[in-house]
Amino acid sequence: MSPPAASAAAAEASQPYTIVRFSQNCELGPAEDRWLQEGLVAALPDLRMAELFAARPGLLREAEHLVVSVDRASGQPVSALGASWTATAAGRRFLHIGVQFVSARLRRGPVFSTSWLALLEDAVITGGFPVLSALRTYNPVAYCAMRAYGRLPGAVMYPEVGPAGQDPDVTQLAGEIATTLAPAAPFDPDSGRLAGIGVPRGLYRGRPSCDDAAVNEHFERHTVPGDRILCVVHIRETATVNAIVANFLRRAAGSAPAAATPPP
């Protein structure tokens, strides 16, 4: 249940950026942290990144696995993806995706998928393939990125937007994860809304949207600035792992994504 060896390196080779990993034995020191924060502030003008880092100065250092894409020409960071293993009170282990930023000019390209391949390779070493993963987001595009593999055969997505309805088992898991990640926040299991946890409240300068009108409507109906939707994917079949890795490889290589996989 692991990605093919060197898959991230192969996907990166033809791209105009390089992957830098701050995981395990490679610490994100004060100088690197400052460089990364300043670079992300410049790369994401549609977000109030300076306010975010002022409110949460240790955000990037908190990630157990942190993958940064660096533009080869300028030497500046263009994305950061970070995650940590944690567990619910019942002992259910999951990968919490706590950092997910991509430069505005690269969100329709393969940088996100290449970073995810590298993150998966690091996560597998410490905890195996993340059969349970969670993300809190105000961005419908991030929801769609998770749904791309949460709807594969052998996987289930929460919350499910549309007429299909919620899977009761993953809904229960989502409630346990919500309590783990935001124990003081009101949680709505029907929509996935975690109320008022966003820091800063006005991180997004405008409401983001994706290509799926139903998903946009879900976020508009259930969130105001400062709220987040808890997204959870539970992979129930081992064979699904290979399909997920193949999907990331295809997108990282720059081939056309499947209809259900709008890239960030």
Short mmCIF file of C-alpha atoms in Angstrom, two decimals, residues 22-245:
data_model
loop_
_atom_site.label_atom_id
_atom_site.label_comp_id
_atom_site.label_asym_id
_atom_site.label_seq_id
_atom_site.Cartn_x
_atom_site.Cartn_y
_atom_site.Cartn_z
CA PHE A 22 11.02 19.60 5.49
CA SER A 23 10.19 16.25 7.06
CA GLN A 24 11.71 13.79 9.48
CA ASN A 25 15.43 14.71 9.63
CA CYS A 26 15.26 18.00 7.70
CA GLU A 27 14.11 20.75 10.07
CA LEU A 28 12.40 23.96 9.00
CA GLY A 29 14.75 26.36 10.79
CA PRO A 30 14.10 30.06 11.55
CA ALA A 31 15.73 31.29 8.33
CA GLU A 32 13.87 28.77 6.15
CA ASP A 33 10.62 29.53 7.96
CA ARG A 34 11.02 33.27 7.31
CA TRP A 35 11.90 32.63 3.64
CA LEU A 36 8.85 30.41 3.21
CA GLN A 37 6.45 32.77 4.96
CA GLU A 38 7.64 35.76 2.93
CA GLY A 39 7.48 33.76 -0.29
CA LEU A 40 3.93 32.56 0.35
CA VAL A 41 2.79 36.09 1.18
CA ALA A 42 4.07 37.18 -2.25
CA ALA A 43 2.74 34.11 -4.07
CA LEU A 44 -0.83 34.28 -2.72
CA PRO A 45 -2.08 37.87 -2.97
CA ASP A 46 -5.70 36.67 -2.85
CA LEU A 47 -5.17 35.51 0.74
CA ARG A 48 -4.21 37.55 3.79
CA MET A 49 -1.13 35.43 4.39
CA ALA A 50 0.74 38.05 6.44
CA GLU A 51 -2.17 38.18 8.89
CA LEU A 52 -2.27 34.38 8.98
CA PHE A 53 1.39 34.08 9.95
CA ALA A 54 1.05 36.89 12.47
CA ALA A 55 -1.78 35.01 14.15
CA ARG A 56 -0.19 31.56 13.78
CA PRO A 57 3.59 32.07 13.56
CA GLY A 58 4.31 28.37 14.11
CA LEU A 59 1.90 27.07 11.46
CA LEU A 60 4.51 25.76 9.02
CA ARG A 61 6.77 24.29 11.73
CA GLU A 62 3.85 22.36 13.20
CA ALA A 63 3.55 20.10 10.15
CA GLU A 64 5.11 16.66 10.57
CA HIS A 65 5.53 16.47 6.80
CA LEU A 66 6.00 19.70 4.82
CA VAL A 67 6.58 19.74 1.07
CA VAL A 68 7.50 23.01 -0.66
CA SER A 69 7.66 23.68 -4.40
CA VAL A 70 10.39 26.14 -5.36
CA ASP A 71 10.56 27.97 -8.67
CA ARG A 72 13.87 26.97 -10.32
CA ALA A 73 14.40 30.37 -11.94
CA SER A 74 13.68 32.67 -8.98
CA GLY A 75 14.41 30.37 -6.07
CA GLN A 76 11.14 31.44 -4.46
CA PRO A 77 8.50 29.12 -2.98
CA VAL A 78 5.32 28.72 -5.01
CA SER A 79 3.43 26.20 -2.88
CA ALA A 80 3.43 24.48 0.48
CA LEU A 81 1.64 21.31 1.52
CA GLY A 82 1.83 20.09 5.08
CA ALA A 83 0.24 17.29 7.06
CA SER A 84 0.57 15.47 10.36
CA TRP A 85 -0.56 12.13 11.72
CA THR A 86 -2.99 12.32 14.61
CA ALA A 87 -5.68 10.14 16.17
CA THR A 88 -9.21 10.42 17.49
CA ALA A 89 -10.05 9.71 21.12
CA ALA A 90 -11.03 6.21 20.03
CA GLY A 91 -7.54 5.68 18.60
CA ARG A 92 -8.46 5.99 14.92
CA ARG A 93 -5.35 7.31 13.14
CA PHE A 94 -5.72 9.82 10.30
CA LEU A 95 -3.62 12.22 8.27
CA HIS A 96 -4.59 15.83 8.98
CA ILE A 97 -3.81 18.16 6.08
CA GLY A 98 -3.16 21.43 7.88
CA VAL A 99 -1.23 23.40 5.23
CA GLN A 100 -2.30 23.63 1.59
CA PHE A 101 -1.26 26.71 -0.38
CA VAL A 102 -0.56 27.05 -4.11
CA SER A 103 0.49 30.21 -5.95
CA ALA A 104 -2.43 31.86 -7.74
CA ARG A 105 -0.66 31.52 -11.10
CA LEU A 106 -0.07 27.77 -10.72
CA ARG A 107 -3.40 26.48 -9.44
CA ARG A 108 -4.38 25.07 -12.83
CA GLY A 109 -1.10 23.24 -13.27
CA PRO A 110 0.52 20.07 -11.93
CA VAL A 111 2.41 21.56 -8.98
CA PHE A 112 -0.28 20.51 -6.50
CA SER A 113 -0.26 16.87 -7.61
CA THR A 114 3.54 16.68 -7.65
CA SER A 115 3.60 18.00 -4.09
CA TRP A 116 0.98 15.47 -3.04
CA LEU A 117 3.04 12.60 -4.44
CA ALA A 118 6.03 13.75 -2.40
CA LEU A 119 3.91 14.15 0.72
CA LEU A 120 2.43 10.67 0.32
CA GLU A 121 5.89 9.15 -0.01
CA ASP A 122 6.94 10.80 3.26
CA ALA A 123 3.71 9.89 5.06
CA VAL A 124 3.95 6.23 4.03
CA ILE A 125 7.34 5.96 5.75
CA THR A 126 5.93 7.02 9.10
CA GLY A 127 2.39 5.69 9.06
CA GLY A 128 1.55 3.79 5.91
CA PHE A 129 -0.76 5.02 3.20
CA PRO A 130 -3.35 7.40 4.72
CA VAL A 131 -6.54 5.39 4.41
CA LEU A 132 -8.22 8.09 6.49
CA SER A 133 -7.46 11.76 5.81
CA ALA A 134 -9.03 15.05 6.80
CA LEU A 135 -8.94 18.68 5.72
CA ARG A 136 -10.73 21.79 7.01
CA THR A 137 -11.36 24.33 4.27
CA TYR A 138 -13.35 27.36 3.12
CA ASN A 139 -12.36 26.67 -0.48
CA PRO A 140 -14.64 24.55 -2.73
CA VAL A 141 -11.64 23.76 -4.94
CA ALA A 142 -9.94 21.98 -2.02
CA TYR A 143 -13.12 19.98 -1.46
CA CYS A 144 -13.16 18.93 -5.12
CA ALA A 145 -9.50 17.91 -4.96
CA MET A 146 -10.29 15.50 -2.12
CA ARG A 147 -13.49 14.31 -3.80
CA ALA A 148 -11.44 13.31 -6.84
CA TYR A 149 -10.21 10.26 -4.96
CA GLY A 150 -12.96 10.09 -2.33
CA ARG A 151 -15.36 8.94 -5.03
CA LEU A 152 -13.15 6.21 -6.44
CA PRO A 153 -14.44 2.65 -6.03
CA GLY A 154 -13.47 1.48 -2.57
CA ALA A 155 -13.41 5.00 -1.08
CA VAL A 156 -16.02 7.26 0.46
CA MET A 157 -16.18 11.05 0.77
CA TYR A 158 -17.58 13.27 3.50
CA PRO A 159 -19.54 15.46 3.18
CA GLU A 160 -21.19 14.18 0.03
CA VAL A 161 -22.67 17.08 -1.90
CA GLY A 162 -25.67 16.03 -3.96
CA PRO A 163 -28.53 13.56 -3.81
CA ALA A 164 -26.49 10.52 -2.79
CA GLY A 165 -26.66 11.34 0.92
CA GLN A 166 -24.06 10.82 3.62
CA ASP A 167 -22.43 7.49 4.38
CA PRO A 168 -23.27 6.86 8.07
CA ASP A 169 -19.93 5.27 8.96
CA VAL A 170 -17.77 8.06 7.55
CA THR A 171 -20.15 10.63 9.04
CA GLN A 172 -19.50 9.13 12.46
CA LEU A 173 -15.76 9.23 11.80
CA ALA A 174 -16.07 12.86 10.73
CA GLY A 175 -17.71 13.70 14.05
CA GLU A 176 -14.84 12.07 15.93
CA ILE A 177 -12.29 13.92 13.79
CA ALA A 178 -14.10 17.23 14.30
CA THR A 179 -13.91 16.75 18.06
CA THR A 180 -10.21 15.94 17.77
CA LEU A 181 -9.26 18.90 15.60
CA ALA A 182 -11.62 21.56 16.98
CA PRO A 183 -13.11 20.36 20.28
CA ALA A 184 -14.65 23.72 21.16
CA ALA A 185 -16.20 24.47 17.75
CA PRO A 186 -19.85 23.80 16.90
CA PHE A 187 -20.00 21.04 14.27
CA ASP A 188 -22.87 20.30 11.89
CA PRO A 189 -22.67 16.67 10.72
CA ASP A 190 -25.14 17.24 7.90
CA SER A 191 -23.02 19.89 6.14
CA GLY A 192 -19.54 19.38 7.63
CA ARG A 193 -19.49 22.95 8.95
CA LEU A 194 -17.06 23.81 11.74
CA ALA A 195 -18.16 27.24 12.88
CA GLY A 196 -15.77 30.11 13.55
CA ILE A 197 -12.45 28.27 13.51
CA GLY A 198 -10.75 30.23 10.72
CA VAL A 199 -7.72 32.32 11.70
CA PRO A 200 -7.72 35.05 10.65
CA ARG A 201 -11.46 35.27 10.09
CA GLY A 202 -10.97 37.15 6.83
CA LEU A 203 -8.15 35.01 5.40
CA TYR A 204 -9.84 34.92 1.99
CA ARG A 205 -10.20 38.32 0.35
CA GLY A 206 -13.20 36.98 -1.60
CA ARG A 207 -15.28 33.83 -1.58
CA PRO A 208 -13.45 31.19 -3.66
CA SER A 209 -15.33 29.02 -6.11
CA CYS A 210 -14.82 25.89 -8.21
CA ASP A 211 -16.26 24.56 -11.46
CA ASP A 212 -19.05 22.62 -9.70
CA ALA A 213 -22.10 24.79 -9.05
CA ALA A 214 -23.52 22.38 -6.47
CA VAL A 215 -20.32 22.48 -4.42
CA ASN A 216 -20.20 26.27 -4.60
CA GLU A 217 -23.79 26.42 -3.42
CA HIS A 218 -23.03 24.08 -0.51
CA PHE A 219 -20.23 26.34 0.71
CA GLU A 220 -22.27 29.50 0.19
CA ARG A 221 -25.24 28.06 2.08
CA HIS A 222 -23.33 26.63 5.01
CA THR A 223 -20.34 28.92 5.61
CA VAL A 224 -19.55 32.51 6.40
CA PRO A 225 -16.00 33.91 6.68
CA GLY A 226 -14.29 32.17 9.55
CA ASP A 227 -16.15 28.88 9.07
CA ARG A 228 -14.63 25.77 7.54
CA ILE A 229 -16.03 22.61 5.98
CA LEU A 230 -14.49 19.41 7.35
CA CYS A 231 -13.64 17.09 4.46
CA VAL A 232 -12.86 13.44 5.16
CA VAL A 233 -11.87 10.60 2.83
CA HIS A 234 -11.95 6.99 3.99
CA ILE A 235 -10.33 4.39 1.73
CA ARG A 236 -11.86 0.98 2.37
CA GLU A 237 -10.16 -1.17 -0.27
CA THR A 238 -6.45 -1.67 -0.79
CA ALA A 239 -6.79 -1.64 -4.57
CA THR A 240 -8.03 1.94 -4.40
CA VAL A 241 -4.58 3.11 -3.30
CA ASN A 242 -3.11 2.25 -6.71
CA ALA A 243 -5.85 4.22 -8.46
CA ILE A 244 -5.19 7.26 -6.27
CA VAL A 245 -1.45 7.19 -6.94
#
